Coordinates of C-alpha atoms in Angstrom, one line a residue:
M1 CA 75.6 116.1 107.9
A2 CA 72.7 116.5 109.5
S3 CA 73.0 112.9 111.8
V4 CA 76.1 114.8 113.6
S5 CA 73.8 117.5 114.9
K6 CA 72.1 114.2 117.0
L7 CA 75.4 113.5 119.4
S8 CA 74.6 114.2 122.7
T9 CA 77.0 113.8 125.5
P10 CA 75.9 114.7 129.2
N11 CA 79.4 116.0 129.6
P12 CA 81.2 118.5 127.0
P13 CA 81.4 117.6 123.9
A14 CA 78.5 117.4 122.8
F15 CA 77.6 118.1 119.2
V16 CA 74.8 120.6 117.4
S17 CA 75.1 122.3 114.6
G18 CA 78.7 122.8 114.2
T19 CA 78.8 123.6 117.5
L20 CA 81.1 121.8 120.9
R21 CA 78.0 122.3 123.7
P22 CA 80.2 121.7 126.6
K23 CA 79.6 122.7 130.1
P24 CA 76.8 125.7 131.8
S25 CA 79.9 128.4 130.8
P26 CA 82.5 128.3 128.8
K27 CA 81.4 128.1 125.3
C28 CA 83.5 126.1 122.2
F29 CA 83.1 126.5 118.8
L30 CA 84.1 126.1 115.3
A31 CA 83.3 129.3 112.8
F32 CA 82.1 127.7 109.5
Q33 CA 81.8 128.6 106.7
P34 CA 79.0 129.0 105.5
S35 CA 78.0 126.7 102.1
N36 CA 76.5 128.1 98.1
A37 CA 77.3 125.9 95.1
Y38 CA 76.6 121.9 95.4
G39 CA 78.5 122.4 98.7
K40 CA 81.1 124.7 97.1
T41 CA 82.4 125.0 101.3
N42 CA 84.9 127.6 101.7
L43 CA 87.3 125.0 102.8
S44 CA 90.4 126.7 102.9
A45 CA 89.0 128.9 105.8
S46 CA 88.4 126.3 107.3
L47 CA 91.2 124.0 107.7
R48 CA 93.0 127.5 108.7
S49 CA 91.0 127.8 111.5
L50 CA 91.0 123.4 112.5
R51 CA 95.1 124.7 111.7
S52 CA 95.2 127.1 115.0
I53 CA 93.8 124.0 117.1
K54 CA 97.5 123.0 118.7
P55 CA 97.8 119.9 120.9
K56 CA 100.4 117.9 121.1
T57 CA 99.3 114.6 119.1
S58 CA 96.0 114.7 118.2
L59 CA 93.2 117.7 117.5
R60 CA 92.1 119.3 120.1
I61 CA 89.0 123.3 120.3
K62 CA 89.9 125.9 121.2
C63 CA 87.7 127.4 123.6
S64 CA 86.1 130.8 123.3
Q65 CA 86.2 131.0 126.9
T66 CA 87.9 128.4 130.4
D67 CA 86.2 126.9 133.1
G68 CA 86.4 128.4 136.6
N69 CA 89.7 126.8 136.9
G70 CA 90.6 128.0 133.6
S71 CA 91.1 124.9 132.2
P72 CA 90.3 123.8 128.7
A73 CA 87.4 122.4 127.7
K74 CA 87.9 118.7 128.7
R75 CA 89.1 116.5 125.9
T76 CA 86.8 113.0 124.6
V77 CA 88.0 109.4 125.3
L78 CA 88.5 109.4 121.5
H79 CA 91.5 111.5 121.8
D80 CA 92.9 108.6 124.7
L81 CA 92.2 105.9 122.7
Y82 CA 93.9 107.3 120.3
E83 CA 97.2 108.2 122.8
K84 CA 96.8 106.2 125.2
E85 CA 95.8 102.4 123.4
G86 CA 96.7 103.5 120.3
Q87 CA 93.2 102.7 118.3
S88 CA 92.0 104.8 115.4
P89 CA 88.7 105.9 116.0
W90 CA 86.7 107.5 112.4
Y91 CA 83.2 108.1 111.4
D92 CA 81.8 106.1 109.3
N93 CA 79.7 108.5 107.5
L94 CA 80.0 111.4 104.6
C95 CA 77.7 113.8 103.0
R96 CA 77.4 117.1 102.9
P97 CA 78.5 119.3 103.8
V98 CA 81.2 117.8 104.5
T99 CA 82.7 121.0 106.7
D100 CA 80.2 119.4 109.3
L101 CA 83.2 117.0 109.9
L102 CA 85.1 119.6 111.7
P103 CA 83.3 119.1 115.5
L104 CA 84.6 115.2 114.9
I105 CA 87.7 115.9 114.0
A106 CA 87.7 118.4 117.5
S107 CA 86.2 115.8 119.0
G108 CA 89.0 112.6 118.2
V109 CA 87.9 111.4 115.2
R110 CA 90.7 111.2 113.3
G111 CA 89.5 109.4 109.1
V112 CA 86.2 108.4 107.1
T113 CA 84.3 105.2 105.8
S114 CA 82.0 105.2 102.8
N115 CA 80.5 103.0 100.9
P116 CA 77.7 102.9 98.9
A117 CA 75.1 102.5 101.1
I118 CA 76.1 106.0 102.1
F119 CA 76.2 107.9 99.2
Q120 CA 72.8 106.3 98.4
K121 CA 71.1 107.8 101.9
A122 CA 73.2 111.2 101.7
I123 CA 72.4 111.8 97.8
S124 CA 69.3 110.3 97.7
S125 CA 67.9 112.6 101.0
S126 CA 69.4 115.9 100.8
N127 CA 68.9 118.5 97.9
A128 CA 72.5 119.5 98.3
Y129 CA 73.7 117.6 95.8
N130 CA 70.8 118.9 93.0
E131 CA 73.5 122.0 91.7
Q132 CA 76.3 119.8 90.8
F133 CA 74.0 117.4 89.4
R134 CA 72.2 119.9 87.4
E135 CA 75.4 121.3 85.4
L136 CA 76.8 117.9 84.7
V137 CA 73.4 115.8 83.2
Q138 CA 73.2 119.3 81.2
A139 CA 77.1 118.9 80.4
G140 CA 75.9 115.4 78.8
K141 CA 77.7 113.2 81.8
D142 CA 75.4 109.5 82.1
I143 CA 74.2 109.1 85.5
E144 CA 77.2 106.8 86.4
S145 CA 79.7 109.8 85.9
A146 CA 77.4 112.1 87.1
Y147 CA 77.3 109.7 90.4
W148 CA 81.1 109.5 90.3
E149 CA 82.3 113.1 90.0
L150 CA 78.9 113.5 92.7
V151 CA 81.7 111.0 95.1
V152 CA 85.0 112.6 94.1
K153 CA 83.8 116.3 94.6
D154 CA 82.5 114.6 98.9
I155 CA 85.7 112.1 98.9
Q156 CA 88.5 114.9 98.3
D157 CA 87.0 117.9 100.1
A158 CA 86.9 114.7 103.7
C159 CA 90.5 114.2 102.8
K160 CA 92.0 118.2 102.4
L161 CA 90.2 117.9 106.2
F162 CA 91.5 114.7 107.2
E163 CA 95.1 115.9 105.6
P164 CA 96.2 117.6 109.1
I165 CA 96.2 114.3 110.9
Y166 CA 97.9 112.4 107.7
D167 CA 100.8 115.1 107.4
Q168 CA 101.2 114.7 111.7
T169 CA 101.6 111.0 111.2
D170 CA 103.7 110.7 108.3
G171 CA 100.9 109.1 106.4
G172 CA 99.6 107.1 108.7
D173 CA 96.8 107.1 109.6
G174 CA 93.1 110.2 108.6
Y175 CA 92.1 108.4 105.7
V176 CA 88.9 109.0 103.5
S177 CA 88.2 106.3 102.0
V178 CA 85.7 105.0 98.6
E179 CA 84.8 102.0 97.3
V180 CA 84.8 100.9 93.8
S181 CA 81.6 99.9 91.7
P182 CA 79.9 96.5 94.2
R183 CA 79.4 95.5 90.3
L184 CA 82.4 94.3 89.5
A185 CA 82.9 91.9 93.3
D186 CA 83.2 89.4 91.2
D187 CA 85.3 91.1 88.1
T188 CA 88.7 90.4 88.9
E189 CA 90.7 92.9 86.1
G190 CA 87.5 95.4 86.4
T191 CA 88.4 96.0 90.3
I192 CA 91.8 96.1 89.5
E193 CA 90.5 99.3 86.4
A194 CA 88.2 101.1 88.8
A195 CA 90.8 101.2 92.0
K196 CA 93.4 102.4 89.5
W197 CA 90.8 105.0 87.8
L198 CA 89.1 106.7 91.7
Y199 CA 92.4 107.0 93.1
K200 CA 93.5 109.2 89.5
V201 CA 90.9 111.1 89.4
V202 CA 90.4 111.0 93.7
D203 CA 94.2 113.0 93.1
R204 CA 94.6 113.0 97.5
P205 CA 97.4 111.0 99.0
N206 CA 95.2 110.0 101.8
V207 CA 92.6 108.6 100.0
Y208 CA 92.2 104.9 100.6
I209 CA 90.4 103.3 98.1
K210 CA 87.8 100.8 98.8
I211 CA 87.7 96.5 97.8
P212 CA 85.8 94.4 98.8
A213 CA 87.7 90.6 100.1
T214 CA 85.6 89.2 97.6
E215 CA 87.2 85.6 96.4
A216 CA 87.6 87.1 93.5
C217 CA 88.9 90.3 94.4
V218 CA 91.5 89.0 96.3
P219 CA 93.7 88.9 93.7
S220 CA 92.6 92.3 93.1
I221 CA 93.8 94.5 96.0
K222 CA 97.9 92.3 95.4
E223 CA 97.9 94.6 91.9
V224 CA 96.3 97.4 93.2
I225 CA 99.2 97.8 96.2
A226 CA 102.0 96.3 93.5
N227 CA 100.8 99.9 91.7
G228 CA 102.0 101.8 95.1
I229 CA 98.0 102.9 95.9
S230 CA 96.8 102.7 99.2
V231 CA 94.4 99.7 99.9
N232 CA 91.4 99.6 102.6
V233 CA 89.5 96.2 102.3
T234 CA 86.8 95.8 102.8
L235 CA 83.6 93.3 103.7
I236 CA 85.7 90.7 105.2
F237 CA 83.8 88.2 107.6
S238 CA 86.0 84.7 108.9
L239 CA 90.0 84.3 109.8
A240 CA 89.7 82.4 107.1
R241 CA 89.7 84.7 104.4
Y242 CA 91.6 87.3 106.3
E243 CA 94.0 85.8 106.0
A244 CA 94.7 85.6 101.9
V245 CA 94.0 89.8 102.6
I246 CA 97.4 89.9 104.4
D247 CA 99.0 87.7 101.7
A248 CA 97.7 89.4 99.4
Y249 CA 98.5 92.4 100.9
L250 CA 102.7 91.5 101.3
D251 CA 102.7 90.1 98.3
G252 CA 101.4 94.0 96.7
L253 CA 103.7 95.1 98.7
E254 CA 106.4 92.3 97.1
A255 CA 106.3 92.7 93.9
S256 CA 105.6 95.9 94.2
G257 CA 109.6 97.7 92.7
L258 CA 109.2 100.0 95.2
N259 CA 112.3 101.6 97.4
D260 CA 110.6 103.2 100.0
L261 CA 107.3 101.7 101.0
S262 CA 106.2 103.9 103.6
R263 CA 103.2 105.4 101.2
V264 CA 101.4 102.1 100.3
T265 CA 99.5 101.5 103.4
S266 CA 96.9 99.4 104.3
V267 CA 93.4 98.3 106.6
A268 CA 91.6 95.4 106.9
S269 CA 87.2 96.0 107.3
F270 CA 86.7 93.3 109.7
F271 CA 83.0 93.2 110.1
V272 CA 82.0 92.6 113.8
S273 CA 78.2 93.4 114.6
R274 CA 76.2 91.3 111.7
V275 CA 78.2 88.0 112.0
D276 CA 76.4 88.1 115.9
T277 CA 73.0 88.8 113.7
L278 CA 73.6 85.7 111.5
I279 CA 75.4 83.3 113.7
D280 CA 72.0 83.9 117.3
K281 CA 69.0 83.0 114.2
T282 CA 71.3 79.8 114.9
L283 CA 71.9 79.5 118.2
E284 CA 68.0 80.2 119.6
K285 CA 66.6 77.6 116.9
I286 CA 69.0 75.9 117.9
G287 CA 67.7 76.6 121.8
T288 CA 69.8 74.2 123.9
P289 CA 71.1 76.6 127.3
E290 CA 73.8 76.5 125.6
A291 CA 73.3 77.4 122.0
L292 CA 71.6 80.9 124.3
N293 CA 73.8 81.0 126.8
I294 CA 76.2 81.8 124.0
R295 CA 74.3 84.9 121.9
G296 CA 75.9 87.7 121.0
K297 CA 79.8 86.4 121.9
A298 CA 80.4 85.1 119.0
A299 CA 81.9 88.4 116.7
V300 CA 83.9 89.7 119.4
A301 CA 85.8 86.5 119.6
Q302 CA 86.8 85.9 116.2
A303 CA 88.0 89.5 115.8
A304 CA 89.6 89.0 118.9
L305 CA 91.6 85.6 117.0
A306 CA 92.1 87.2 114.1
Y307 CA 94.1 90.2 115.3
Q308 CA 95.9 86.9 117.4
L309 CA 96.5 86.5 113.1
Y310 CA 96.6 89.7 112.8
Q311 CA 100.3 90.2 115.3
R312 CA 101.3 87.4 114.2
K313 CA 101.5 87.8 110.1
F314 CA 103.8 90.8 111.2
S315 CA 106.1 89.9 111.9
G316 CA 109.2 87.2 111.6
P317 CA 111.4 87.4 108.8
R318 CA 108.9 87.9 105.9
W319 CA 107.8 91.1 107.6
E320 CA 111.2 92.3 108.9
A321 CA 112.7 92.5 105.5
L322 CA 109.7 94.2 103.9
V323 CA 109.7 97.4 106.9
K324 CA 113.7 97.8 106.4
K325 CA 111.8 99.1 103.1
G326 CA 109.3 101.4 105.2
A327 CA 106.5 100.1 105.0
K328 CA 103.3 99.4 107.9
K329 CA 101.5 97.1 109.3
Q330 CA 98.1 96.8 107.5
R331 CA 95.8 97.9 110.3
L332 CA 92.7 96.1 111.3
L333 CA 90.2 97.7 111.2
W334 CA 87.0 97.3 113.1
A335 CA 84.2 98.4 110.9
S336 CA 80.5 96.9 111.4
T337 CA 80.5 98.6 115.2
S338 CA 76.8 99.7 115.5
V339 CA 74.9 97.3 117.9
K340 CA 71.5 95.5 115.9
N341 CA 70.1 93.6 118.7
P342 CA 68.5 96.3 121.5
A343 CA 69.3 93.8 124.8
Y344 CA 73.2 94.5 123.9
P345 CA 75.1 96.7 124.9
D346 CA 75.2 99.4 122.6
T347 CA 79.0 99.6 122.7
L348 CA 79.1 96.1 122.6
Y349 CA 81.4 95.9 119.6
V350 CA 83.2 99.1 120.3
A351 CA 84.5 98.9 124.1
P352 CA 86.2 94.0 123.8
L353 CA 87.8 95.7 120.4
I354 CA 89.9 98.9 121.8
G355 CA 94.0 97.0 121.1
P356 CA 97.4 99.5 119.3
D357 CA 97.7 99.4 115.4
T358 CA 94.0 99.2 114.7
V359 CA 90.9 101.3 113.4
S360 CA 86.9 100.9 115.3
T361 CA 84.9 103.3 112.2
M362 CA 81.7 104.5 114.8
P363 CA 78.4 105.0 112.6
D364 CA 76.2 107.9 114.7
Q365 CA 74.8 105.1 116.6
A366 CA 78.4 103.9 118.1
L367 CA 79.7 107.1 118.5
Q368 CA 78.0 109.2 120.7
A369 CA 77.2 105.8 122.7
F370 CA 81.2 105.5 123.7
I371 CA 81.3 109.4 123.9
D372 CA 79.0 108.9 126.2
H373 CA 79.8 106.8 128.6
G374 CA 82.4 104.3 126.2
T375 CA 85.9 103.7 128.5
V376 CA 89.6 103.5 127.3
S377 CA 91.8 100.1 128.8
R378 CA 93.2 96.9 126.5
T379 CA 90.3 94.8 125.8
I380 CA 91.3 93.0 122.1
D381 CA 93.8 90.4 123.8
S382 CA 92.5 90.9 128.2
N383 CA 91.6 87.2 127.5
A384 CA 92.4 85.3 124.2
S385 CA 91.8 81.7 126.5
E386 CA 88.2 83.1 126.3
A387 CA 88.3 83.9 123.0
E388 CA 89.2 80.1 121.7
G389 CA 86.8 78.1 123.7
V390 CA 83.7 80.5 122.6
Y391 CA 84.6 80.4 118.6
N392 CA 85.1 76.3 119.6
A393 CA 81.9 76.1 121.6
L394 CA 80.4 76.9 118.8
Q395 CA 81.8 74.8 116.8
K396 CA 80.6 72.1 118.4
L397 CA 76.6 73.2 118.8
G398 CA 77.4 72.9 114.3
I399 CA 78.1 76.9 113.3
D400 CA 80.1 76.4 110.5
W401 CA 82.7 79.4 110.0
S402 CA 83.0 78.9 107.1
F403 CA 79.2 79.0 105.7
V404 CA 78.9 82.5 107.6
G405 CA 81.0 84.1 106.3
S406 CA 80.3 83.0 102.8
Q407 CA 76.8 84.4 103.6
L408 CA 77.5 87.0 105.8
E409 CA 79.9 88.1 102.4
L410 CA 77.0 87.0 99.6
E411 CA 74.7 89.6 101.6
G412 CA 76.2 92.2 101.8
V413 CA 77.9 92.5 98.1
D414 CA 74.5 91.5 97.1
S415 CA 73.3 94.7 100.0
F416 CA 75.4 97.1 98.4
K417 CA 74.7 96.8 94.8
K418 CA 71.3 96.8 95.2
S419 CA 72.1 100.0 97.7
F420 CA 74.3 102.1 94.1
D421 CA 71.2 100.4 91.0
S422 CA 68.4 102.1 94.3
L423 CA 70.8 105.5 94.0
L424 CA 71.2 105.3 90.1
D425 CA 67.8 104.6 89.7
S426 CA 66.9 107.9 92.2
L427 CA 69.2 110.2 89.8
Q428 CA 68.2 109.2 86.8
E429 CA 64.2 110.0 88.5
K430 CA 65.8 113.0 89.2
A431 CA 66.9 114.2 85.9
N432 CA 64.3 113.0 84.4
S433 CA 61.7 115.4 86.2
L434 CA 64.6 118.3 85.6
K435 CA 63.1 116.9 81.8
L436 CA 67.2 117.3 81.6
V437 CA 67.9 114.2 80.0
S438 CA 65.6 112.9 77.1
H439 CA 64.1 109.2 76.5

């Protein structure tokens, strides 16, 4: 995973080509097996290396040497994030070879999210998929079927790497997410069938099937959960839609008929930075001092209110009845955590959103920044009144939160559709260039 090699920090660990680079003398490493046919890395050997790491509550890396006082290399803030504050750091990226995830796992990453844009970049910019793709097309697979086989292999291999975390937490963590086709965002039944199919073909206990939180797909979420399939609900941009997503999860658990609900879990991916990107443009058009002073505060304020909603909904008699059957809370997952405005702190969408029973999925930029200079402390509910004040002040300035949610959802779905279509076009061109597809 080429992007992983960009991670660097002045203090250990920093990632370079699958190796952890520590302070001058200690040398920390994870041994990788060489890749062969279309990324068929020796996962079992890599996992033996991973399982040789014996932490108390999270994965740590073994060191070939210790520093001067005999201590092992320092852990990262990602371990502290989980162990001290109960937030799971996940990585928002995936490409071949998936064993490039091992240094990240050793540094405290506990899950992976993917989406059509991530796979578009991974497959179109790498030769690692060529051999498998060639074999698939030669076997008579159409382009979209070939795409899904490429994706499923990556998801299966990543699930294998995170399986120890899944087992250690009794199914509470260690998930890898894969999204249904974005072409189905307005198709309730199509999404249900696609989710069932994807769950069946991936065939891993720690896979999350991603379903968008569009109006059409909220009923799909209930039905898929009722079928015992764990779900990552994605593209949530508003409090109203988030509440509908929680209700769909609860409805699905109740409709499942299962006596043991402990293996049906979910996360609700609440998008953050894109909210500021849209609202800041409006505030700049308004142009008053009050409007300009509140730029960069909308996203975190709404996220803090989402956490309050989460706490309210997962309490009380209805929830307690489900807990008796083993139900687990649908954790809030902070998505879109990279900072788009260079004037803002590079941990703006990570540092203020730390709290128990949450997930923060970070792309390279955000992950690198937080490892380098992030501070671990509970912040998500440290100033609830301020969050409410910002939210209300924005409304008074003319910000229509309902419009913001609808617009961002529309843009998110459209972006994923374009990435999906672009990748299929690229694969078609690649097949044509190999003269494997007749016209």
